[in-house]
C-alpha cells in the first residue's frame, strides 16, 4: 500500500517531499523543494517553491513561495496566498488574497477579503463577511496590525499602516495611519466572586 496518494495529473517539481498519508489530487502543482506534510489534503491547487504545508487542507487555491501553512489550516474557494506568508494553525482562508509577507498565525477566519502586504492578523480575528443574506468584501491595506479577537465587519476598508486594538469590532472604514479601539468598559466589583463560585 502506498504511503501517500498522488494523482498522475499532479505536476511535481524537483526535491519535493511528500510525507506519509498525504493526498495530492487533480490539477495540482508542487513547486521545487516544497514539503507536503503527513495528513495534508491538496486538490486543484498550486504550492510554491520551498513552501511547507503541515497537516492542512488546500482546495482550489494557491500558495506562493517560502510560505508555511498549518498545521490544521484550511484554504478553499480561490484562496490566494503570496510569497513569504505564514498561515498558522486553525486559520481558514476563503475567496481571499493575502499579499506577500502577510502573517495569520493562528485561529482566524479570513473570508472575501484582500489583505495588503506585511499585514499581521492576530489570534481570533474574524473577517465578518456574511450578513445572513449576502457576502461582503473587506479590504485591508499594507503594513496593518489587526489585534487579537478583532472583528472586521464587511463591507469595510482599512487604509495602510492602520492599527486595530485587540477586542475591537470595526464597522467603519479607517483612513491611512488610523488607530481604532472599541471595547466595553471593564467593571471590577471587589469581593463579589464568591457569589458565582461554587466551593467543592
PDB file of C-alpha atoms in Angstrom:
ATOM      1  CA  UNK A   1       0.000   0.000   0.000  1.00  0.00           C
ATOM      2  CA  UNK A   2       1.313   3.437  -0.953  1.00  0.00           C
ATOM      3  CA  UNK A   3       2.372   5.746   1.849  1.00  0.00           C
ATOM      4  CA  UNK A   4       0.546   8.634   0.192  1.00  0.00           C
ATOM      5  CA  UNK A   5      -1.913   9.319  -2.643  1.00  0.00           C
ATOM      6  CA  UNK A   6      -0.610  11.227  -5.669  1.00  0.00           C
ATOM      7  CA  UNK A   7      -2.752  11.548  -8.804  1.00  0.00           C
ATOM      8  CA  UNK A   8      -0.997  11.127 -12.154  1.00  0.00           C
ATOM      9  CA  UNK A   9      -2.329  14.563 -13.112  1.00  0.00           C
ATOM     10  CA  UNK A  10      -0.265  16.305 -10.418  1.00  0.00           C
ATOM     11  CA  UNK A  11       2.863  18.156 -11.553  1.00  0.00           C
ATOM     12  CA  UNK A  12       5.725  17.644  -9.120  1.00  0.00           C
ATOM     13  CA  UNK A  13       8.884  19.771  -9.084  1.00  0.00           C
ATOM     14  CA  UNK A  14      12.392  18.826  -8.012  1.00  0.00           C
ATOM     15  CA  UNK A  15      13.309  17.765  -4.471  1.00  0.00           C
ATOM     16  CA  UNK A  16       9.687  17.656  -3.311  1.00  0.00           C
ATOM     17  CA  UNK A  17       8.900  15.795  -0.095  1.00  0.00           C
ATOM     18  CA  UNK A  18       5.508  14.123   0.311  1.00  0.00           C
ATOM     19  CA  UNK A  19       5.109  12.586   3.736  1.00  0.00           C
ATOM     20  CA  UNK A  20       3.016   9.508   4.625  1.00  0.00           C
ATOM     21  CA  UNK A  21      -0.781   9.761   4.485  1.00  0.00           C
ATOM     22  CA  UNK A  22      -0.785  12.954   2.402  1.00  0.00           C
ATOM     23  CA  UNK A  23      -3.211  13.239  -0.531  1.00  0.00           C
ATOM     24  CA  UNK A  24      -2.480  15.356  -3.627  1.00  0.00           C
ATOM     25  CA  UNK A  25      -5.125  15.298  -6.349  1.00  0.00           C
ATOM     26  CA  UNK A  26      -6.432  16.896  -9.524  1.00  0.00           C
ATOM     27  CA  UNK A  27      -4.667  19.705 -11.330  1.00  0.00           C
ATOM     28  CA  UNK A  28      -2.267  20.448  -8.506  1.00  0.00           C
ATOM     29  CA  UNK A  29       1.289  21.724  -8.897  1.00  0.00           C
ATOM     30  CA  UNK A  30       4.005  21.195  -6.311  1.00  0.00           C
ATOM     31  CA  UNK A  31       6.921  23.611  -6.683  1.00  0.00           C
ATOM     32  CA  UNK A  32      10.575  22.708  -6.245  1.00  0.00           C
ATOM     33  CA  UNK A  33      11.634  21.927  -2.706  1.00  0.00           C
ATOM     34  CA  UNK A  34       8.178  22.099  -1.168  1.00  0.00           C
ATOM     35  CA  UNK A  35       7.053  19.788   1.613  1.00  0.00           C
ATOM     36  CA  UNK A  36       3.595  18.261   1.870  1.00  0.00           C
ATOM     37  CA  UNK A  37       3.303  17.037   5.422  1.00  0.00           C
ATOM     38  CA  UNK A  38       1.503  13.975   6.714  1.00  0.00           C
ATOM     39  CA  UNK A  39      -2.306  14.084   6.628  1.00  0.00           C
ATOM     40  CA  UNK A  40      -2.393  17.092   4.282  1.00  0.00           C
ATOM     41  CA  UNK A  41      -5.009  17.171   1.521  1.00  0.00           C
ATOM     42  CA  UNK A  42      -4.319  19.226  -1.615  1.00  0.00           C
ATOM     43  CA  UNK A  43      -6.655  19.343  -4.617  1.00  0.00           C
ATOM     44  CA  UNK A  44      -6.550  21.560  -7.717  1.00  0.00           C
ATOM     45  CA  UNK A  45      -4.059  23.855  -6.004  1.00  0.00           C
ATOM     46  CA  UNK A  46      -0.573  25.249  -6.538  1.00  0.00           C
ATOM     47  CA  UNK A  47       2.102  25.111  -3.846  1.00  0.00           C
ATOM     48  CA  UNK A  48       5.101  27.376  -4.405  1.00  0.00           C
ATOM     49  CA  UNK A  49       8.830  26.757  -4.192  1.00  0.00           C
ATOM     50  CA  UNK A  50      10.143  25.847  -0.725  1.00  0.00           C
ATOM     51  CA  UNK A  51       6.707  26.121   0.890  1.00  0.00           C
ATOM     52  CA  UNK A  52       5.859  23.780   3.758  1.00  0.00           C
ATOM     53  CA  UNK A  53       2.308  22.501   4.258  1.00  0.00           C
ATOM     54  CA  UNK A  54       1.700  20.799   7.602  1.00  0.00           C
ATOM     55  CA  UNK A  55      -1.412  18.641   8.080  1.00  0.00           C
ATOM     56  CA  UNK A  56      -3.672  21.092   6.240  1.00  0.00           C
ATOM     57  CA  UNK A  57      -6.412  21.125   3.608  1.00  0.00           C
ATOM     58  CA  UNK A  58      -5.991  23.236   0.457  1.00  0.00           C
ATOM     59  CA  UNK A  59      -8.538  23.117  -2.367  1.00  0.00           C
ATOM     60  CA  UNK A  60      -8.913  25.267  -5.490  1.00  0.00           C
ATOM     61  CA  UNK A  61      -6.320  27.712  -4.161  1.00  0.00           C
ATOM     62  CA  UNK A  62      -2.692  28.763  -4.495  1.00  0.00           C
ATOM     63  CA  UNK A  63       0.160  29.361  -2.064  1.00  0.00           C
ATOM     64  CA  UNK A  64       3.292  31.281  -3.014  1.00  0.00           C
ATOM     65  CA  UNK A  65       6.967  30.580  -2.355  1.00  0.00           C
ATOM     66  CA  UNK A  66       8.706  30.299   1.021  1.00  0.00           C
ATOM     67  CA  UNK A  67       5.459  30.042   2.977  1.00  0.00           C
ATOM     68  CA  UNK A  68       4.375  27.886   5.888  1.00  0.00           C
ATOM     69  CA  UNK A  69       0.830  26.575   6.111  1.00  0.00           C
ATOM     70  CA  UNK A  70      -0.618  24.792   9.136  1.00  0.00           C
ATOM     71  CA  UNK A  71      -0.863  22.632  10.994  1.00  0.00           C
ATOM     72  CA  UNK A  72      -4.624  22.295  10.550  1.00  0.00           C
ATOM     73  CA  UNK A  73      -5.162  25.266   8.251  1.00  0.00           C
ATOM     74  CA  UNK A  74      -7.934  25.315   5.635  1.00  0.00           C
ATOM     75  CA  UNK A  75      -7.614  27.190   2.339  1.00  0.00           C
ATOM     76  CA  UNK A  76     -10.543  26.949  -0.060  1.00  0.00           C
ATOM     77  CA  UNK A  77     -12.600  28.573  -2.832  1.00  0.00           C
ATOM     78  CA  UNK A  78      -9.862  30.599  -4.511  1.00  0.00           C
ATOM     79  CA  UNK A  79      -7.695  31.478  -1.550  1.00  0.00           C
ATOM     80  CA  UNK A  80      -4.567  33.144  -2.950  1.00  0.00           C
ATOM     81  CA  UNK A  81      -1.560  33.433  -0.656  1.00  0.00           C
ATOM     82  CA  UNK A  82       1.514  35.376  -1.763  1.00  0.00           C
ATOM     83  CA  UNK A  83       5.182  34.749  -1.043  1.00  0.00           C
ATOM     84  CA  UNK A  84       6.778  34.668   2.433  1.00  0.00           C
ATOM     85  CA  UNK A  85       3.440  34.295   4.197  1.00  0.00           C
ATOM     86  CA  UNK A  86       2.541  32.467   7.388  1.00  0.00           C
ATOM     87  CA  UNK A  87      -0.836  30.747   7.632  1.00  0.00           C
ATOM     88  CA  UNK A  88      -0.887  29.087  11.025  1.00  0.00           C
ATOM     89  CA  UNK A  89      -2.870  26.524  12.926  1.00  0.00           C
ATOM     90  CA  UNK A  90      -6.656  26.590  12.621  1.00  0.00           C
ATOM     91  CA  UNK A  91      -6.658  29.509  10.177  1.00  0.00           C
ATOM     92  CA  UNK A  92      -9.307  29.380   7.446  1.00  0.00           C
ATOM     93  CA  UNK A  93      -8.962  31.426   4.266  1.00  0.00           C
ATOM     94  CA  UNK A  94     -11.774  31.521   1.732  1.00  0.00           C
ATOM     95  CA  UNK A  95     -12.009  33.511  -1.522  1.00  0.00           C
ATOM     96  CA  UNK A  96      -9.355  35.957  -0.341  1.00  0.00           C
ATOM     97  CA  UNK A  97      -5.963  37.327  -1.337  1.00  0.00           C
ATOM     98  CA  UNK A  98      -3.112  37.552   1.164  1.00  0.00           C
ATOM     99  CA  UNK A  99      -0.323  39.584  -0.388  1.00  0.00           C
ATOM    100  CA  UNK A 100       3.376  38.949   0.227  1.00  0.00           C
ATOM    101  CA  UNK A 101       4.525  38.763   3.828  1.00  0.00           C
ATOM    102  CA  UNK A 102       1.105  38.557   5.490  1.00  0.00           C
ATOM    103  CA  UNK A 103       1.057  36.671   8.788  1.00  0.00           C
ATOM    104  CA  UNK A 104      -2.053  34.983  10.197  1.00  0.00           C
ATOM    105  CA  UNK A 105      -0.511  32.779  12.831  1.00  0.00           C
ATOM    106  CA  UNK A 106      -3.499  31.116  14.499  1.00  0.00           C
ATOM    107  CA  UNK A 107      -7.252  30.745  14.984  1.00  0.00           C
ATOM    108  CA  UNK A 108      -8.534  33.274  12.439  1.00  0.00           C
ATOM    109  CA  UNK A 109     -11.076  33.390   9.618  1.00  0.00           C
ATOM    110  CA  UNK A 110     -10.340  35.444   6.503  1.00  0.00           C
ATOM    111  CA  UNK A 111     -13.283  35.407   4.104  1.00  0.00           C
ATOM    112  CA  UNK A 112     -13.926  37.509   0.980  1.00  0.00           C
ATOM    113  CA  UNK A 113     -11.003  39.824   1.645  1.00  0.00           C
ATOM    114  CA  UNK A 114      -7.924  41.469   0.165  1.00  0.00           C
ATOM    115  CA  UNK A 115      -5.140  41.802   2.739  1.00  0.00           C
ATOM    116  CA  UNK A 116      -2.190  44.064   1.980  1.00  0.00           C
ATOM    117  CA  UNK A 117       1.464  43.070   2.157  1.00  0.00           C
ATOM    118  CA  UNK A 118       3.152  42.575   5.536  1.00  0.00           C
ATOM    119  CA  UNK A 119      -0.087  42.925   7.487  1.00  0.00           C
ATOM    120  CA  UNK A 120      -0.334  40.976  10.737  1.00  0.00           C
ATOM    121  CA  UNK A 121      -3.627  39.237  11.572  1.00  0.00           C
ATOM    122  CA  UNK A 122      -3.799  38.401  15.272  1.00  0.00           C
ATOM    123  CA  UNK A 123      -5.226  35.368  17.029  1.00  0.00           C
ATOM    124  CA  UNK A 124      -9.007  35.087  16.872  1.00  0.00           C
ATOM    125  CA  UNK A 125      -9.537  37.741  14.188  1.00  0.00           C
ATOM    126  CA  UNK A 126     -12.729  37.267  12.165  1.00  0.00           C
ATOM    127  CA  UNK A 127     -13.496  38.868   8.818  1.00  0.00           C
ATOM    128  CA  UNK A 128     -17.259  39.089   9.239  1.00  0.00           C
ATOM    129  CA  UNK A 129     -18.360  38.648   5.637  1.00  0.00           C
ATOM    130  CA  UNK A 130     -21.952  37.347   5.828  1.00  0.00           C
ATOM    131  CA  UNK A 131     -24.995  39.338   6.949  1.00  0.00           C
ATOM    132  CA  UNK A 132     -27.445  36.444   6.666  1.00  0.00           C
ATOM    133  CA  UNK A 133     -28.371  37.350   3.100  1.00  0.00           C
ATOM    134  CA  UNK A 134     -25.229  38.291   1.150  1.00  0.00           C
ATOM    135  CA  UNK A 135     -21.445  38.008   1.351  1.00  0.00           C
ATOM    136  CA  UNK A 136     -19.494  41.278   1.595  1.00  0.00           C
ATOM    137  CA  UNK A 137     -15.869  42.215   0.926  1.00  0.00           C
ATOM    138  CA  UNK A 138     -13.161  43.613   3.212  1.00  0.00           C
ATOM    139  CA  UNK A 139     -10.017  45.430   2.065  1.00  0.00           C
ATOM    140  CA  UNK A 140      -7.029  45.853   4.378  1.00  0.00           C
ATOM    141  CA  UNK A 141      -4.053  47.969   3.317  1.00  0.00           C
ATOM    142  CA  UNK A 142      -0.363  47.243   3.614  1.00  0.00           C
ATOM    143  CA  UNK A 143       1.554  47.124   6.905  1.00  0.00           C
ATOM    144  CA  UNK A 144      -1.512  46.974   9.150  1.00  0.00           C
ATOM    145  CA  UNK A 145      -1.734  45.354  12.573  1.00  0.00           C
ATOM    146  CA  UNK A 146      -5.012  43.647  13.447  1.00  0.00           C
ATOM    147  CA  UNK A 147      -5.041  42.790  17.162  1.00  0.00           C
ATOM    148  CA  UNK A 148      -6.358  39.613  18.752  1.00  0.00           C
ATOM    149  CA  UNK A 149     -10.125  38.957  18.843  1.00  0.00           C
ATOM    150  CA  UNK A 150     -10.940  41.805  16.469  1.00  0.00           C
ATOM    151  CA  UNK A 151     -13.934  41.677  14.106  1.00  0.00           C
ATOM    152  CA  UNK A 152     -13.844  43.392  10.721  1.00  0.00           C
ATOM    153  CA  UNK A 153     -17.475  43.776   9.689  1.00  0.00           C
ATOM    154  CA  UNK A 154     -17.779  43.880   5.904  1.00  0.00           C
ATOM    155  CA  UNK A 155     -18.127  45.859   3.795  1.00  0.00           C
ATOM    156  CA  UNK A 156     -15.239  47.838   5.266  1.00  0.00           C
ATOM    157  CA  UNK A 157     -11.881  49.222   4.123  1.00  0.00           C
ATOM    158  CA  UNK A 158      -8.760  49.811   6.190  1.00  0.00           C
ATOM    159  CA  UNK A 159      -6.031  52.010   4.733  1.00  0.00           C
ATOM    160  CA  UNK A 160      -2.290  51.489   5.001  1.00  0.00           C
ATOM    161  CA  UNK A 161      -0.497  51.426   8.367  1.00  0.00           C
ATOM    162  CA  UNK A 162      -3.696  51.032  10.410  1.00  0.00           C
ATOM    163  CA  UNK A 163      -3.729  49.591  13.918  1.00  0.00           C
ATOM    164  CA  UNK A 164      -6.781  47.791  15.303  1.00  0.00           C
ATOM    165  CA  UNK A 165      -6.535  47.224  19.057  1.00  0.00           C
ATOM    166  CA  UNK A 166      -7.401  43.783  20.401  1.00  0.00           C
ATOM    167  CA  UNK A 167     -11.052  43.168  21.152  1.00  0.00           C
ATOM    168  CA  UNK A 168     -12.264  45.827  18.700  1.00  0.00           C
ATOM    169  CA  UNK A 169     -15.167  45.472  16.284  1.00  0.00           C
ATOM    170  CA  UNK A 170     -14.510  47.598  13.197  1.00  0.00           C
ATOM    171  CA  UNK A 171     -17.693  48.523  11.323  1.00  0.00           C
ATOM    172  CA  UNK A 172     -16.458  51.798   9.797  1.00  0.00           C
ATOM    173  CA  UNK A 173     -13.721  52.309   7.255  1.00  0.00           C
ATOM    174  CA  UNK A 174     -10.371  53.613   8.501  1.00  0.00           C
ATOM    175  CA  UNK A 175      -8.058  56.049   6.648  1.00  0.00           C
ATOM    176  CA  UNK A 176      -4.300  55.508   6.317  1.00  0.00           C
ATOM    177  CA  UNK A 177      -2.465  55.519   9.630  1.00  0.00           C
ATOM    178  CA  UNK A 178      -5.605  55.359  11.809  1.00  0.00           C
ATOM    179  CA  UNK A 179      -5.851  53.664  15.202  1.00  0.00           C
ATOM    180  CA  UNK A 180      -9.107  52.101  16.384  1.00  0.00           C
ATOM    181  CA  UNK A 181     -10.132  50.770  19.766  1.00  0.00           C
ATOM    182  CA  UNK A 182     -13.627  49.727  20.789  1.00  0.00           C
ATOM    183  CA  UNK A 183     -14.168  47.757  23.976  1.00  0.00           C
ATOM    184  CA  UNK A 184     -16.775  47.552  26.685  1.00  0.00           C
ATOM    185  CA  UNK A 185     -15.713  49.344  29.852  1.00  0.00           C
ATOM    186  CA  UNK A 186     -14.383  46.914  32.462  1.00  0.00           C
ATOM    187  CA  UNK A 187     -16.178  46.942  35.800  1.00  0.00           C
ATOM    188  CA  UNK A 188     -14.440  45.286  38.761  1.00  0.00           C
ATOM    189  CA  UNK A 189     -16.531  44.564  41.872  1.00  0.00           C
ATOM    190  CA  UNK A 190     -14.332  43.540  44.774  1.00  0.00           C
ATOM    191  CA  UNK A 191     -15.434  40.649  46.950  1.00  0.00           C
ATOM    192  CA  UNK A 192     -18.266  39.656  44.619  1.00  0.00           C
ATOM    193  CA  UNK A 193     -16.709  36.479  43.115  1.00  0.00           C
ATOM    194  CA  UNK A 194     -17.960  34.237  45.931  1.00  0.00           C
ATOM    195  CA  UNK A 195     -21.496  34.798  44.669  1.00  0.00           C
ATOM    196  CA  UNK A 196     -20.672  32.984  41.446  1.00  0.00           C
ATOM    197  CA  UNK A 197     -18.100  30.427  42.581  1.00  0.00           C
ATOM    198  CA  UNK A 198     -19.282  27.127  43.934  1.00  0.00           C
ATOM    199  CA  UNK A 199     -16.982  25.627  46.509  1.00  0.00           C
ATOM    200  CA  UNK A 200     -16.085  21.984  46.074  1.00  0.00           C
TER     201      UNK A 200
END
